[in-house]
Tab-separated table of C-alpha atoms in Angstrom:
chain	number	residue	atom	x	y	z
R	1	UNK	CA	-110.545	-36.476	63.730
R	2	UNK	CA	-109.230	-39.307	65.931
R	3	UNK	CA	-108.888	-38.816	69.639
R	4	UNK	CA	-105.504	-37.147	70.325
R	5	UNK	CA	-102.774	-39.467	71.565
R	6	UNK	CA	-102.082	-38.997	75.247
R	7	UNK	CA	-98.436	-38.437	76.096
R	8	UNK	CA	-99.260	-37.836	79.759
R	9	UNK	CA	-101.074	-40.247	82.060
R	10	UNK	CA	-102.734	-39.680	85.419
R	11	UNK	CA	-100.227	-41.670	87.470
R	12	UNK	CA	-96.586	-41.317	86.438
R	13	UNK	CA	-93.838	-43.337	87.999
R	14	UNK	CA	-90.702	-41.496	89.048
R	15	UNK	CA	-88.858	-42.840	86.015
R	16	UNK	CA	-91.578	-41.728	83.613
R	17	UNK	CA	-91.659	-38.271	85.175
R	18	UNK	CA	-87.940	-37.864	84.670
R	19	UNK	CA	-88.310	-38.995	81.072
R	20	UNK	CA	-91.151	-36.511	80.499
R	21	UNK	CA	-88.982	-33.704	81.877
R	22	UNK	CA	-86.069	-34.749	79.687
R	23	UNK	CA	-88.270	-34.713	76.593
R	24	UNK	CA	-89.672	-31.307	77.528
R	25	UNK	CA	-86.196	-29.964	78.162
R	26	UNK	CA	-86.844	-29.031	81.797
R	27	UNK	CA	-84.499	-29.413	84.743
R	28	UNK	CA	-84.537	-29.057	88.488
R	29	UNK	CA	-84.518	-25.590	89.993
R	30	UNK	CA	-81.059	-24.038	89.878
R	31	UNK	CA	-79.148	-21.228	91.527
R	32	UNK	CA	-76.470	-20.613	88.904
R	33	UNK	CA	-76.141	-17.361	86.987
R	34	UNK	CA	-77.326	-18.440	83.550
R	35	UNK	CA	-75.603	-15.481	81.895
R	36	UNK	CA	-72.255	-16.966	82.998
R	37	UNK	CA	-72.846	-20.413	81.467
R	38	UNK	CA	-70.343	-21.774	78.954
R	39	UNK	CA	-71.649	-23.255	75.716
R	40	UNK	CA	-70.317	-26.600	74.556
R	41	UNK	CA	-70.065	-26.287	70.768
R	42	UNK	CA	-69.948	-29.541	68.793
R	43	UNK	CA	-70.432	-30.655	65.190
R	44	UNK	CA	-74.132	-30.511	64.370
R	45	UNK	CA	-76.230	-33.670	64.176
R	46	UNK	CA	-78.877	-34.215	61.516
R	47	UNK	CA	-82.000	-32.113	62.145
R	48	UNK	CA	-84.566	-33.805	64.372
R	49	UNK	CA	-87.994	-34.665	62.929
R	50	UNK	CA	-89.389	-31.642	64.794
R	51	UNK	CA	-86.839	-29.477	62.941
R	52	UNK	CA	-87.844	-30.968	59.604
R	53	UNK	CA	-85.457	-33.934	59.401
R	54	UNK	CA	-82.872	-34.478	56.673
R	55	UNK	CA	-79.092	-34.727	56.689
R	56	UNK	CA	-76.565	-32.997	58.913
R	57	UNK	CA	-75.500	-29.644	57.432
R	58	UNK	CA	-72.797	-29.836	54.778
R	59	UNK	CA	-69.382	-28.362	55.641
R	60	UNK	CA	-68.868	-24.660	55.065
R	61	UNK	CA	-66.636	-23.392	52.253
R	62	UNK	CA	-63.114	-24.150	53.401
R	63	UNK	CA	-64.204	-27.352	55.114
R	64	UNK	CA	-65.245	-25.983	58.514
R	65	UNK	CA	-68.198	-27.690	60.165
R	66	UNK	CA	-71.329	-26.029	61.430
R	67	UNK	CA	-71.335	-26.089	65.223
R	68	UNK	CA	-74.302	-26.655	67.544
R	69	UNK	CA	-74.826	-26.047	71.264
R	70	UNK	CA	-77.631	-25.803	73.810
R	71	UNK	CA	-78.310	-22.677	75.846
R	72	UNK	CA	-79.932	-23.159	79.238
R	73	UNK	CA	-82.796	-20.689	79.797
R	74	UNK	CA	-85.537	-20.350	82.420
R	75	UNK	CA	-88.760	-22.135	81.597
R	76	UNK	CA	-90.612	-19.225	83.205
R	77	UNK	CA	-88.882	-15.860	83.005
R	78	UNK	CA	-90.974	-14.733	85.992
R	79	UNK	CA	-89.115	-17.417	87.973
R	80	UNK	CA	-85.532	-17.156	86.680
R	81	UNK	CA	-84.228	-19.523	89.384
R	82	UNK	CA	-86.803	-22.195	88.580
R	83	UNK	CA	-86.876	-24.982	86.009
R	84	UNK	CA	-84.887	-24.537	82.812
R	85	UNK	CA	-85.258	-25.533	79.177
R	86	UNK	CA	-82.672	-25.976	76.444
R	87	UNK	CA	-82.512	-23.542	73.495
R	88	UNK	CA	-80.819	-25.153	70.477
R	89	UNK	CA	-78.202	-22.964	68.744
R	90	UNK	CA	-76.173	-23.233	65.541
R	91	UNK	CA	-73.258	-21.138	64.346
R	92	UNK	CA	-70.732	-20.696	61.576
R	93	UNK	CA	-67.560	-19.024	62.842
R	94	UNK	CA	-66.466	-15.929	60.995
R	95	UNK	CA	-64.432	-16.522	57.841
R	96	UNK	CA	-62.450	-13.303	58.324
R	97	UNK	CA	-59.552	-12.404	60.618
R	98	UNK	CA	-60.352	-12.250	64.311
R	99	UNK	CA	-59.303	-8.606	64.570
R	100	UNK	CA	-62.036	-7.711	62.062
R	101	UNK	CA	-64.756	-9.670	63.849
R	102	UNK	CA	-67.694	-7.542	65.054
R	103	UNK	CA	-69.428	-10.275	67.048
R	104	UNK	CA	-72.312	-12.662	66.474
R	105	UNK	CA	-75.110	-11.923	63.995
R	106	UNK	CA	-78.269	-13.660	65.230
R	107	UNK	CA	-80.914	-14.693	62.678
R	108	UNK	CA	-84.591	-15.479	63.069
R	109	UNK	CA	-86.195	-16.594	59.799
R	110	UNK	CA	-89.814	-16.309	60.861
R	111	UNK	CA	-92.871	-18.463	61.262
R	112	UNK	CA	-93.403	-18.232	64.117
R	113	UNK	CA	-92.334	-21.830	64.479
R	114	UNK	CA	-89.503	-22.064	61.965
R	115	UNK	CA	-86.313	-23.867	63.019
R	116	UNK	CA	-83.319	-21.569	62.715
R	117	UNK	CA	-80.998	-24.510	63.340
R	118	UNK	CA	-82.144	-26.213	60.133
R	119	UNK	CA	-82.758	-23.022	58.114
R	120	UNK	CA	-79.468	-21.150	58.532
R	121	UNK	CA	-77.312	-23.841	56.855
R	122	UNK	CA	-79.788	-24.028	53.956
R	123	UNK	CA	-79.282	-20.323	53.252
R	124	UNK	CA	-75.762	-19.938	54.632
R	125	UNK	CA	-74.193	-19.153	51.262
R	126	UNK	CA	-76.538	-16.158	50.897
R	127	UNK	CA	-74.875	-14.558	53.919
R	128	UNK	CA	-71.251	-15.320	53.033
R	129	UNK	CA	-70.321	-11.630	52.908
R	130	UNK	CA	-71.773	-11.052	56.372
R	131	UNK	CA	-69.745	-13.984	57.656
R	132	UNK	CA	-66.528	-12.099	56.869
R	133	UNK	CA	-67.082	-10.045	60.040
R	134	UNK	CA	-69.614	-12.032	62.089
R	135	UNK	CA	-70.178	-15.449	63.506
R	136	UNK	CA	-73.521	-16.365	61.919
R	137	UNK	CA	-75.839	-17.685	64.635
R	138	UNK	CA	-79.408	-18.937	64.655
R	139	UNK	CA	-81.604	-20.905	67.031
R	140	UNK	CA	-84.812	-22.820	67.521
R	141	UNK	CA	-87.002	-20.490	69.593
R	142	UNK	CA	-88.643	-22.019	72.648
R	143	UNK	CA	-91.386	-24.445	71.650
R	144	UNK	CA	-89.733	-25.053	68.264
R	145	UNK	CA	-87.579	-27.869	66.889
R	146	UNK	CA	-85.098	-29.009	69.547
R	147	UNK	CA	-86.001	-26.243	72.020
R	148	UNK	CA	-88.582	-27.940	74.259
R	149	UNK	CA	-90.871	-28.426	71.246
R	150	UNK	CA	-94.619	-28.099	71.591
R	151	UNK	CA	-96.387	-31.322	70.621
R	152	UNK	CA	-100.017	-31.591	69.533
R	153	UNK	CA	-101.196	-34.225	67.021
R	154	UNK	CA	-99.121	-37.131	65.712
R	155	UNK	CA	-98.229	-37.547	62.032
R	156	UNK	CA	-101.233	-39.657	61.051
R	157	UNK	CA	-103.586	-37.308	62.869
R	158	UNK	CA	-102.008	-34.329	61.110
R	159	UNK	CA	-102.673	-35.946	57.726
R	160	UNK	CA	-106.359	-36.060	58.663
R	161	UNK	CA	-106.275	-32.548	60.165
R	162	UNK	CA	-104.921	-31.027	56.965
R	163	UNK	CA	-107.623	-32.730	54.883
R	164	UNK	CA	-110.337	-30.728	56.647
R	165	UNK	CA	-112.418	-28.200	54.735
R	166	UNK	CA	-110.977	-24.797	55.656
R	167	UNK	CA	-113.781	-22.877	53.924
R	168	UNK	CA	-117.065	-24.292	55.276
R	169	UNK	CA	-120.181	-23.674	53.174
R	170	UNK	CA	-122.970	-24.705	55.562
R	171	UNK	CA	-123.703	-25.179	59.244
R	172	UNK	CA	-122.569	-28.815	59.271
R	173	UNK	CA	-119.193	-27.938	57.733
R	174	UNK	CA	-118.795	-24.986	60.099
R	175	UNK	CA	-119.463	-27.209	63.099
R	176	UNK	CA	-116.944	-29.757	61.820
R	177	UNK	CA	-114.243	-27.102	61.367
R	178	UNK	CA	-114.802	-25.828	64.883
R	179	UNK	CA	-114.726	-29.373	66.289
R	180	UNK	CA	-111.445	-30.086	64.486
R	181	UNK	CA	-109.956	-26.871	65.864
R	182	UNK	CA	-111.035	-27.740	69.403
R	183	UNK	CA	-109.560	-31.253	69.089
R	184	UNK	CA	-106.245	-29.880	67.854
R	185	UNK	CA	-106.089	-27.342	70.664
R	186	UNK	CA	-107.045	-29.950	73.259
R	187	UNK	CA	-104.215	-32.173	72.022
R	188	UNK	CA	-101.752	-29.304	72.450
R	189	UNK	CA	-102.932	-28.774	76.014
R	190	UNK	CA	-102.805	-32.495	76.788
R	191	UNK	CA	-99.323	-33.037	75.350
R	192	UNK	CA	-97.598	-29.690	76.055
R	193	UNK	CA	-99.363	-28.211	79.047
R	194	UNK	CA	-96.147	-27.134	80.742
R	195	UNK	CA	-94.795	-25.204	77.745
R	196	UNK	CA	-97.918	-23.441	76.428
R	197	UNK	CA	-97.850	-20.491	78.879
R	198	UNK	CA	-94.158	-19.855	78.145
R	199	UNK	CA	-93.838	-19.572	74.358
R	200	UNK	CA	-94.774	-15.918	73.951
R	201	UNK	CA	-92.639	-13.655	71.817
R	202	UNK	CA	-91.611	-11.752	74.944
R	203	UNK	CA	-90.185	-15.014	76.317
R	204	UNK	CA	-88.192	-15.605	73.127
R	205	UNK	CA	-86.908	-12.010	73.231
R	206	UNK	CA	-85.618	-12.551	76.766
R	207	UNK	CA	-83.950	-15.753	75.573
R	208	UNK	CA	-82.191	-13.695	72.901
R	209	UNK	CA	-80.826	-11.275	75.458
R	210	UNK	CA	-79.504	-14.178	77.508
R	211	UNK	CA	-78.023	-15.543	74.274
R	212	UNK	CA	-76.328	-12.205	73.624
R	213	UNK	CA	-74.673	-12.296	77.040
R	214	UNK	CA	-73.549	-15.902	76.779
R	215	UNK	CA	-72.152	-15.317	73.281
R	216	UNK	CA	-70.070	-12.514	74.777
R	217	UNK	CA	-71.595	-9.557	72.936
R	218	UNK	CA	-72.294	-6.152	74.472
R	219	UNK	CA	-74.953	-5.538	71.820
R	220	UNK	CA	-77.301	-7.859	69.927
R	221	UNK	CA	-76.588	-7.695	66.193
R	222	UNK	CA	-79.679	-9.118	64.539
R	223	UNK	CA	-81.237	-10.081	61.201
R	224	UNK	CA	-84.979	-10.765	61.485
R	225	UNK	CA	-87.152	-11.951	58.615
R	226	UNK	CA	-90.979	-12.083	58.594
R	227	UNK	CA	-92.099	-12.957	62.155
R	228	UNK	CA	-88.438	-12.385	63.030
R	229	UNK	CA	-89.150	-8.658	62.596
R	230	UNK	CA	-91.852	-8.837	65.265
R	231	UNK	CA	-89.483	-10.724	67.555
R	232	UNK	CA	-86.789	-8.133	66.873
R	233	UNK	CA	-89.200	-5.284	67.555
R	234	UNK	CA	-90.259	-6.817	70.871
R	235	UNK	CA	-86.578	-7.290	71.767
R	236	UNK	CA	-85.866	-3.645	70.934
R	237	UNK	CA	-88.780	-2.578	73.143
R	238	UNK	CA	-87.576	-4.648	76.097
R	239	UNK	CA	-83.861	-3.978	75.663
R	240	UNK	CA	-83.393	-0.780	73.589
R	241	UNK	CA	-79.909	-0.104	74.961
R	242	UNK	CA	-78.760	-3.602	73.948
R	243	UNK	CA	-79.652	-3.247	70.249
R	244	UNK	CA	-76.623	-3.271	67.965
R	245	UNK	CA	-76.863	-3.303	64.179
R	246	UNK	CA	-80.263	-4.734	63.276
R	247	UNK	CA	-82.134	-5.413	60.043
R	248	UNK	CA	-85.842	-6.227	59.684
R	249	UNK	CA	-86.830	-7.766	56.313
R	250	UNK	CA	-90.351	-8.854	55.268
R	251	UNK	CA	-91.869	-6.733	57.991
R	252	UNK	CA	-94.843	-7.635	60.175
R	253	UNK	CA	-97.180	-4.708	60.872
R	254	UNK	CA	-96.942	-4.392	64.677
R	255	UNK	CA	-100.053	-2.217	64.926
R	256	UNK	CA	-102.505	-4.867	63.721
R	257	UNK	CA	-104.438	-7.437	65.696
R	258	UNK	CA	-104.885	-10.960	64.351
R	259	UNK	CA	-107.979	-10.083	62.308
R	260	UNK	CA	-106.335	-7.066	60.710
R	261	UNK	CA	-103.213	-9.095	59.996
R	262	UNK	CA	-105.203	-11.848	58.292
R	263	UNK	CA	-107.114	-9.285	56.233
R	264	UNK	CA	-103.812	-7.713	55.203
R	265	UNK	CA	-102.519	-11.118	54.140
R	266	UNK	CA	-105.660	-11.666	52.056
R	267	UNK	CA	-104.855	-8.484	50.165
R	268	UNK	CA	-101.171	-9.418	49.963
R	269	UNK	CA	-101.689	-12.894	48.541
R	270	UNK	CA	-104.283	-11.573	46.099
R	271	UNK	CA	-101.776	-8.962	44.897
R	272	UNK	CA	-99.142	-11.662	44.467
R	273	UNK	CA	-101.605	-13.822	42.523
R	274	UNK	CA	-102.496	-10.839	40.332
R	275	UNK	CA	-98.787	-10.295	39.664
R	276	UNK	CA	-98.268	-13.984	38.847
R	277	UNK	CA	-101.160	-13.933	36.383
R	278	UNK	CA	-99.942	-10.733	34.722
R	279	UNK	CA	-96.413	-12.118	34.456
R	280	UNK	CA	-97.539	-15.430	32.947
R	281	UNK	CA	-99.739	-13.824	30.291
R	282	UNK	CA	-97.217	-11.100	29.382
R	283	UNK	CA	-94.494	-13.540	28.279
R	284	UNK	CA	-93.640	-13.947	24.563
R	285	UNK	CA	-94.801	-17.565	24.748
R	286	UNK	CA	-98.378	-18.536	25.539
R	287	UNK	CA	-99.310	-18.830	29.201
R	288	UNK	CA	-100.342	-22.487	29.711
R	289	UNK	CA	-102.826	-21.681	32.490
R	290	UNK	CA	-104.844	-18.848	30.930
R	291	UNK	CA	-105.153	-16.495	27.984
R	292	UNK	CA	-105.436	-13.319	30.047
R	293	UNK	CA	-104.622	-12.430	33.641
R	294	UNK	CA	-108.319	-12.555	34.516
R	295	UNK	CA	-108.659	-15.898	32.746
R	296	UNK	CA	-105.827	-17.304	34.851
R	297	UNK	CA	-107.605	-16.252	38.056
R	298	UNK	CA	-110.997	-17.440	36.828
R	299	UNK	CA	-109.611	-20.879	36.031
R	300	UNK	CA	-107.973	-21.123	39.449
R	301	UNK	CA	-111.265	-20.149	41.100
R	302	UNK	CA	-113.083	-22.854	39.117
R	303	UNK	CA	-110.425	-25.429	40.071
R	304	UNK	CA	-110.860	-24.638	43.768
R	305	UNK	CA	-114.654	-24.801	43.495
R	306	UNK	CA	-114.414	-28.164	41.708
R	307	UNK	CA	-112.028	-29.505	44.370
R	308	UNK	CA	-114.460	-28.452	47.084
R	309	UNK	CA	-116.985	-30.823	45.526
R	310	UNK	CA	-114.590	-33.572	44.449
R	311	UNK	CA	-110.869	-33.804	45.343
R	312	UNK	CA	-108.422	-35.256	42.797
R	313	UNK	CA	-105.565	-37.754	43.290
R	314	UNK	CA	-102.576	-36.270	45.071
R	315	UNK	CA	-99.637	-38.235	46.497
R	316	UNK	CA	-100.034	-41.902	47.402
R	317	UNK	CA	-103.430	-42.443	48.971
R	318	UNK	CA	-103.891	-38.763	49.800
R	319	UNK	CA	-106.076	-36.540	47.669
R	320	UNK	CA	-105.760	-32.879	46.756
R	321	UNK	CA	-108.579	-31.005	48.451
R	322	UNK	CA	-109.633	-27.407	47.967
R	323	UNK	CA	-107.808	-26.471	51.172
R	324	UNK	CA	-104.592	-28.252	50.167
R	325	UNK	CA	-104.661	-26.628	46.728
R	326	UNK	CA	-105.189	-23.165	48.233
R	327	UNK	CA	-102.323	-23.862	50.630
R	328	UNK	CA	-100.054	-24.966	47.763
R	329	UNK	CA	-100.873	-21.911	45.668
R	330	UNK	CA	-100.109	-19.640	48.623
R	331	UNK	CA	-96.787	-21.407	49.212
R	332	UNK	CA	-95.766	-20.831	45.577
R	333	UNK	CA	-96.505	-17.120	45.900
R	334	UNK	CA	-93.884	-16.672	48.620
R	335	UNK	CA	-91.150	-16.393	45.977
R	336	UNK	CA	-91.076	-15.523	42.296
R	337	UNK	CA	-88.666	-18.452	41.933
R	338	UNK	CA	-91.632	-20.749	42.694
R	339	UNK	CA	-93.943	-19.335	40.038
R	340	UNK	CA	-92.817	-21.922	37.493
R	341	UNK	CA	-93.861	-24.667	39.937
R	342	UNK	CA	-97.214	-22.994	40.383
R	343	UNK	CA	-97.722	-23.000	36.626
R	344	UNK	CA	-96.753	-26.666	36.456
R	345	UNK	CA	-98.966	-27.554	39.401
R	346	UNK	CA	-101.976	-25.798	37.921
R	347	UNK	CA	-101.443	-27.463	34.526
R	348	UNK	CA	-101.355	-30.862	36.188
R	349	UNK	CA	-104.360	-30.146	38.408
R	350	UNK	CA	-106.460	-29.129	35.400
R	351	UNK	CA	-105.666	-32.592	34.019
R	352	UNK	CA	-106.690	-34.298	37.276
R	353	UNK	CA	-103.200	-34.689	38.809
R	354	UNK	CA	-102.678	-32.943	42.165
R	355	UNK	CA	-99.125	-34.017	42.936
R	356	UNK	CA	-97.222	-30.729	42.463
R	357	UNK	CA	-99.748	-28.615	44.361
R	358	UNK	CA	-99.732	-31.205	47.143
R	359	UNK	CA	-95.922	-31.081	47.351
R	360	UNK	CA	-96.189	-27.307	47.735
R	361	UNK	CA	-98.890	-27.692	50.390
R	362	UNK	CA	-96.823	-30.286	52.263
R	363	UNK	CA	-93.910	-27.855	52.270
R	364	UNK	CA	-96.089	-25.190	53.844
R	365	UNK	CA	-97.289	-27.651	56.502
R	366	UNK	CA	-93.835	-29.027	57.329
R	367	UNK	CA	-94.504	-32.557	56.006
R	368	UNK	CA	-91.507	-34.509	54.686
R	369	UNK	CA	-91.636	-37.165	51.977
R	370	UNK	CA	-91.606	-39.946	54.565
R	371	UNK	CA	-94.790	-38.619	56.167
R	372	UNK	CA	-93.141	-37.053	59.221
R	373	UNK	CA	-94.118	-33.518	60.192
R	374	UNK	CA	-91.920	-30.893	61.754
R	375	UNK	CA	-93.543	-29.166	64.697
R	376	UNK	CA	-93.943	-25.876	62.796
R	377	UNK	CA	-97.754	-26.023	62.853
R	378	UNK	CA	-97.938	-26.818	66.559
R	379	UNK	CA	-95.370	-24.140	67.368
R	380	UNK	CA	-96.931	-21.556	65.058
R	381	UNK	CA	-100.371	-21.939	66.591
R	382	UNK	CA	-99.032	-22.093	70.152
R	383	UNK	CA	-96.959	-18.920	69.810
R	384	UNK	CA	-99.643	-16.973	67.958
R	385	UNK	CA	-102.373	-17.968	70.398
R	386	UNK	CA	-100.192	-17.108	73.394
R	387	UNK	CA	-99.409	-13.714	71.856
R	388	UNK	CA	-102.774	-12.697	70.377
R	389	UNK	CA	-105.550	-11.648	72.751
R	390	UNK	CA	-108.594	-11.731	70.405
R	391	UNK	CA	-110.708	-14.885	70.211
R	392	UNK	CA	-113.328	-15.365	67.484
R	393	UNK	CA	-116.557	-17.296	67.044
R	394	UNK	CA	-118.125	-18.705	63.883
R	395	UNK	CA	-120.715	-15.912	64.033
R	396	UNK	CA	-117.980	-13.285	64.182
R	397	UNK	CA	-116.205	-14.809	61.189
R	398	UNK	CA	-119.444	-14.909	59.197
R	399	UNK	CA	-119.939	-11.182	59.815
R	400	UNK	CA	-116.440	-10.469	58.515
R	401	UNK	CA	-116.584	-12.692	55.420
R	402	UNK	CA	-117.746	-9.962	52.991
R	403	UNK	CA	-114.732	-7.787	53.820
R	404	UNK	CA	-112.327	-10.718	53.432
R	405	UNK	CA	-113.913	-11.739	50.129
R	406	UNK	CA	-113.613	-8.174	48.854
R	407	UNK	CA	-109.915	-8.235	49.775
R	408	UNK	CA	-109.360	-11.548	47.970
R	409	UNK	CA	-111.896	-13.626	46.050
R	410	UNK	CA	-109.494	-16.594	46.218
R	411	UNK	CA	-107.909	-16.373	49.664
R	412	UNK	CA	-110.487	-14.352	51.616
R	413	UNK	CA	-112.630	-17.223	52.930
R	414	UNK	CA	-109.587	-19.307	53.806
R	415	UNK	CA	-107.973	-16.539	55.867
R	416	UNK	CA	-111.222	-15.439	57.479
R	417	UNK	CA	-112.002	-18.920	58.790
R	418	UNK	CA	-108.426	-19.258	60.058
R	419	UNK	CA	-109.421	-16.728	62.735
R	420	UNK	CA	-110.978	-19.668	64.604
R	421	UNK	CA	-107.536	-21.169	65.219
R	422	UNK	CA	-107.238	-19.879	68.792
R	423	UNK	CA	-110.826	-20.627	69.795
R	424	UNK	CA	-110.815	-22.385	73.182
R	425	UNK	CA	-107.017	-22.167	73.423
R	426	UNK	CA	-105.777	-23.159	76.876
R	427	UNK	CA	-103.722	-19.993	77.458
R	428	UNK	CA	-105.010	-16.424	77.305
R	429	UNK	CA	-103.468	-14.221	74.631
R	430	UNK	CA	-101.133	-11.495	75.856
R	431	UNK	CA	-102.200	-8.426	73.848
R	432	UNK	CA	-104.017	-7.125	70.785
R	433	UNK	CA	-100.665	-6.455	69.126
R	434	UNK	CA	-97.002	-6.318	70.158
R	435	UNK	CA	-95.374	-3.249	71.680
R	436	UNK	CA	-92.240	-2.409	69.679
R	437	UNK	CA	-91.631	1.172	70.825
R	438	UNK	CA	-87.886	1.382	71.330
R	439	UNK	CA	-86.785	4.866	72.378
R	440	UNK	CA	-83.012	4.947	72.804
R	441	UNK	CA	-82.323	2.036	70.452
R	442	UNK	CA	-79.637	2.133	67.789
R	443	UNK	CA	-80.957	2.574	64.218
R	444	UNK	CA	-82.860	-0.418	62.821
R	445	UNK	CA	-82.952	-0.861	59.036
R	446	UNK	CA	-86.528	-1.784	58.030
R	447	UNK	CA	-86.865	-3.277	54.523
R	448	UNK	CA	-90.293	-3.476	52.855
R	449	UNK	CA	-91.100	-5.274	49.580
R	450	UNK	CA	-93.945	-3.803	47.503
R	451	UNK	CA	-94.981	-7.251	46.206
R	452	UNK	CA	-94.762	-9.153	49.482
R	453	UNK	CA	-97.776	-11.491	49.915
R	454	UNK	CA	-97.278	-12.571	53.520
R	455	UNK	CA	-96.163	-9.318	55.153
R	456	UNK	CA	-97.641	-6.563	52.965
R	457	UNK	CA	-95.459	-3.581	52.180
R	458	UNK	CA	-97.433	-1.149	54.338
R	459	UNK	CA	-96.203	-2.968	57.436
R	460	UNK	CA	-92.689	-1.595	56.984
R	461	UNK	CA	-93.853	2.010	57.389
R	462	UNK	CA	-95.994	1.016	60.376
R	463	UNK	CA	-92.980	-0.664	61.993
R	464	UNK	CA	-90.834	2.434	61.449
R	465	UNK	CA	-93.480	4.622	63.062
R	466	UNK	CA	-94.021	2.230	65.973
R	467	UNK	CA	-90.311	1.865	66.745
R	468	UNK	CA	-90.230	5.606	67.348
R	469	UNK	CA	-88.500	8.686	66.120
R	470	UNK	CA	-84.886	8.206	65.122
R	471	UNK	CA	-84.948	4.377	65.374
R	472	UNK	CA	-86.525	2.841	62.271
R	473	UNK	CA	-84.954	3.617	58.878
R	474	UNK	CA	-87.149	2.544	55.950
R	475	UNK	CA	-85.837	1.040	52.707
R	476	UNK	CA	-88.235	0.033	49.900
R	477	UNK	CA	-87.690	-2.790	47.418
R	478	UNK	CA	-89.951	-2.767	44.373
R	479	UNK	CA	-90.061	-6.513	43.803
R	480	UNK	CA	-91.922	-9.773	44.280
R	481	UNK	CA	-91.901	-12.455	46.960
R	482	UNK	CA	-91.627	-12.557	50.717
R	483	UNK	CA	-88.709	-10.453	51.922
R	484	UNK	CA	-86.091	-8.575	49.936
R	485	UNK	CA	-82.510	-9.568	50.827
R	486	UNK	CA	-82.780	-13.074	49.387
R	487	UNK	CA	-84.122	-11.682	46.106
R	488	UNK	CA	-80.426	-11.093	45.293
R	489	UNK	CA	-81.208	-7.476	44.407
R	490	UNK	CA	-77.831	-5.715	44.507
R	491	UNK	CA	-79.217	-2.424	45.773
R	492	UNK	CA	-80.908	-4.112	48.740
R	493	UNK	CA	-77.930	-6.301	49.559
R	494	UNK	CA	-75.455	-3.423	49.313
R	495	UNK	CA	-77.578	-1.353	51.711
R	496	UNK	CA	-78.029	-4.189	54.223
R	497	UNK	CA	-74.418	-5.349	54.014
R	498	UNK	CA	-73.169	-1.796	54.282
R	499	UNK	CA	-75.031	-1.239	57.521
R	500	UNK	CA	-74.216	-4.572	59.127
R	501	UNK	CA	-70.548	-4.585	58.075
R	502	UNK	CA	-69.579	-0.908	58.372
R	503	UNK	CA	-72.347	0.712	60.384
R	504	UNK	CA	-73.344	2.995	57.502
R	505	UNK	CA	-77.072	3.661	57.732
R	506	UNK	CA	-78.768	4.125	54.320
R	507	UNK	CA	-80.696	7.321	53.762
R	508	UNK	CA	-84.271	6.990	55.012
R	509	UNK	CA	-86.651	6.447	52.100
R	510	UNK	CA	-84.095	4.720	49.858
R	511	UNK	CA	-85.830	2.841	47.024
R	512	UNK	CA	-84.393	-0.223	45.264
R	513	UNK	CA	-85.906	-1.757	42.135
């Protein structure tokens, strides 16, 4: 991998230092009460490249524009009067009468590293009913998108980084993977040294409580999806008396360390692949990628083995490698709506054409058609490594490979070797797993999906138990894909909407199918 570009130099002029601070979102020390700040809401610009690029959000039904603002927050919550950063916000004002308005409903869509400012408008229509009583609000968490984004490698370097072999077969390939990881992490330290110690989930949770105050709400009403459930759980632990009506969907298991979480994902993605194969071969028409469910999986395994030896043409000059194909398959398993693209991508790949699987892989990695990357990978790694205490060596991964392979013949190696991601990270990890105990909190509706690949179903029960007696209320959806609300299942949506709009808590143990 090329030497990382250096965005900092040894001797900075005063002008360059000011520019560096402006780009990082920092400011001089201040004495103002940040909870009393007034937000300046304006029509939203197009998303920045770090947010994923694209066009400015389309007007809401009725012609209203999405509004954006910047919240000023401490860079270091241990020094609340010190330097500040900007947290990018977006909102859609409630569509209902003001006297029916409950407050703001804050969304985090997961990652970590996903831009809420670009994601909320993309899914805004899914939450139209909730908008009848709430302002819908989301944000780029610190280190993400427009909120003092973490920077690591540039676009060309990321193209090379994502071509690496993520499942090394010999000592030379293992050494290369570790070298690539160290180079990536060194680039993050070189280019984002000031932000790396301050992107923990606890920092983002404190930002949310400041956000609650500035938005004028006595309680935080919250909808967290995927990693957003971990963020919500940490918020509830820190501020249990400030929790309003909250929903966790696609639930992270808060009791697991990074190794246990990766092993759980291996099982989850294998289950989703099993379900895809069963679905394809159970249709009235022939399945184009296998005669039986086992045949489907065997052919995929052969494809990945062949790609490990010889990649096939992908998009432009880029080729589809084994790692990119695995990444694309995993991306397609996030939603049953994507299964048709997975079938198409596999058909093409068997004929030597890797374009569809590469498009899916690019989507996972945050790469746009013009070759620009969002900062989701940099932010994801930075937040996870700041949160997670364990650090792993190649020897440790090798010892764990049999267990990962037993969990998933297709995804086990890939997820086991990903444990090296935080090796030699510049900032120590905070804990083995997050503390989400929240005695005294209002009820939190916890929704688990039995077919979820990324946050396996068992995590919902673990979250309920960890939140504490009388806080977590579990709802089960017997479905496919990551999360439940956006499946459009009426039972799930009625339960979630009922709680958020009227305060009616579903009976614990409710099952939707």
